[in-house]
PDB file of C-alpha atoms in Angstrom:
ATOM      1  CA  MET A  26     -41.931  34.248  83.033  1.00  0.00           C
ATOM      2  CA  ASN A  27     -44.686  32.902  84.787  1.00  0.00           C
ATOM      3  CA  ILE A  28     -45.010  29.387  85.908  1.00  0.00           C
ATOM      4  CA  GLN A  29     -46.637  27.863  83.093  1.00  0.00           C
ATOM      5  CA  GLU A  30     -43.993  28.951  80.839  1.00  0.00           C
ATOM      6  CA  ALA A  31     -41.194  27.884  82.839  1.00  0.00           C
ATOM      7  CA  VAL A  32     -42.485  24.518  83.487  1.00  0.00           C
ATOM      8  CA  LYS A  33     -43.209  24.084  79.484  1.00  0.00           C
ATOM      9  CA  GLN A  34     -39.433  24.926  78.927  1.00  0.00           C
ATOM     10  CA  ALA A  35     -38.474  22.526  82.064  1.00  0.00           C
ATOM     11  CA  LEU A  36     -40.269  19.491  80.754  1.00  0.00           C
ATOM     12  CA  LYS A  37     -38.780  20.020  77.193  1.00  0.00           C
ATOM     13  CA  THR A  38     -34.865  20.220  78.599  1.00  0.00           C
ATOM     14  CA  GLY A  39     -34.999  17.891  81.431  1.00  0.00           C
ATOM     15  CA  LYS A  40     -34.278  20.619  84.051  1.00  0.00           C
ATOM     16  CA  GLY A  41     -35.797  22.412  87.056  1.00  0.00           C
ATOM     17  CA  ILE A  42     -37.449  25.862  87.576  1.00  0.00           C
ATOM     18  CA  GLN A  43     -36.871  28.527  90.538  1.00  0.00           C
ATOM     19  CA  ARG A  44     -38.220  31.714  91.429  1.00  0.00           C
ATOM     20  CA  LYS A  45     -35.329  35.022  90.751  1.00  0.00           C
ATOM     21  CA  SER A  46     -36.501  36.013  93.925  1.00  0.00           C
ATOM     22  CA  GLN A  47     -35.472  32.961  95.335  1.00  0.00           C
ATOM     23  CA  GLU A  48     -32.138  32.290  93.895  1.00  0.00           C
ATOM     24  CA  GLU A  49     -30.163  32.917  97.158  1.00  0.00           C
ATOM     25  CA  LEU A  50     -31.665  29.599  98.274  1.00  0.00           C
ATOM     26  CA  PRO A  51     -30.242  26.246  97.038  1.00  0.00           C
ATOM     27  CA  ILE A  52     -33.505  25.133  96.831  1.00  0.00           C
ATOM     28  CA  TRP A  53     -35.552  24.203  92.963  1.00  0.00           C
ATOM     29  CA  PHE A  54     -38.293  22.408  91.806  1.00  0.00           C
ATOM     30  CA  LEU A  55     -38.227  19.447  89.110  1.00  0.00           C
ATOM     31  CA  PRO A  56     -41.762  19.453  87.311  1.00  0.00           C
ATOM     32  CA  THR A  57     -42.551  15.864  85.967  1.00  0.00           C
ATOM     33  CA  ASN A  58     -45.345  14.018  84.711  1.00  0.00           C
ATOM     34  CA  THR A  59     -45.237  10.915  87.579  1.00  0.00           C
ATOM     35  CA  PRO A  60     -46.735  10.612  91.042  1.00  0.00           C
ATOM     36  CA  VAL A  61     -44.025  12.554  92.279  1.00  0.00           C
ATOM     37  CA  CYS A  62     -45.534  15.848  90.657  1.00  0.00           C
ATOM     38  CA  ILE A  63     -43.347  18.698  91.276  1.00  0.00           C
ATOM     39  CA  ALA A  64     -39.847  17.560  93.160  1.00  0.00           C
ATOM     40  CA  ILE A  65     -38.417  19.962  95.678  1.00  0.00           C
ATOM     41  CA  MET A  66     -34.802  19.527  95.518  1.00  0.00           C
ATOM     42  CA  ASN A  67     -31.835  20.542  96.999  1.00  0.00           C
ATOM     43  CA  GLY A  68     -28.569  20.553  94.483  1.00  0.00           C
ATOM     44  CA  GLU A  69     -29.217  17.015  92.952  1.00  0.00           C
ATOM     45  CA  LYS A  70     -30.862  15.716  96.099  1.00  0.00           C
ATOM     46  CA  MET A  71     -34.623  15.476  96.098  1.00  0.00           C
ATOM     47  CA  ILE A  72     -36.154  16.250  99.783  1.00  0.00           C
ATOM     48  CA  SER A  73     -39.814  16.275  99.478  1.00  0.00           C
ATOM     49  CA  LYS A  74     -42.332  15.108  96.673  1.00  0.00           C
ATOM     50  CA  LYS A  75     -45.410  16.898  95.659  1.00  0.00           C
ATOM     51  CA  TRP A  76     -44.716  20.822  96.190  1.00  0.00           C
ATOM     52  CA  ASN A  77     -47.620  22.667  97.238  1.00  0.00           C
ATOM     53  CA  PRO A  78     -46.953  26.099  95.607  1.00  0.00           C
ATOM     54  CA  GLU A  79     -48.813  29.446  97.454  1.00  0.00           C
ATOM     55  CA  ALA A  80     -50.998  31.785  95.421  1.00  0.00           C
ATOM     56  CA  ASP A  81     -47.984  34.027  95.075  1.00  0.00           C
ATOM     57  CA  ASP A  82     -45.999  31.349  93.214  1.00  0.00           C
ATOM     58  CA  LEU A  83     -48.600  30.787  90.837  1.00  0.00           C
ATOM     59  CA  LEU A  84     -49.284  34.581  90.088  1.00  0.00           C
ATOM     60  CA  ALA A  85     -45.275  35.227  89.869  1.00  0.00           C
ATOM     61  CA  ASN A  86     -43.688  36.265  86.673  1.00  0.00           C
ATOM     62  CA  ASP A  87     -40.185  35.831  87.884  1.00  0.00           C
ATOM     63  CA  TRP A  88     -39.677  32.031  87.509  1.00  0.00           C
ATOM     64  CA  LYS A  89     -36.506  30.696  85.255  1.00  0.00           C
ATOM     65  CA  ILE A  90     -35.392  27.512  84.025  1.00  0.00           C
ATOM     66  CA  CYS A  91     -32.335  26.244  86.363  1.00  0.00           C
TER      67      CYS A  91
END
């Protein structure tokens, strides 16, 4: 799915998003409507705030809910 669809589903379910092409990494993203914006997560730990996606991330169709 694209990132817009993934974020909508993640917000509804309280889950995160991740690209299928990057599943081997323990990193996933938690979209929020807070000043954190999109948190970068490693397991259950937030490792950074305000993820800045690259153009390839915004255009990708391999996003999934995790």
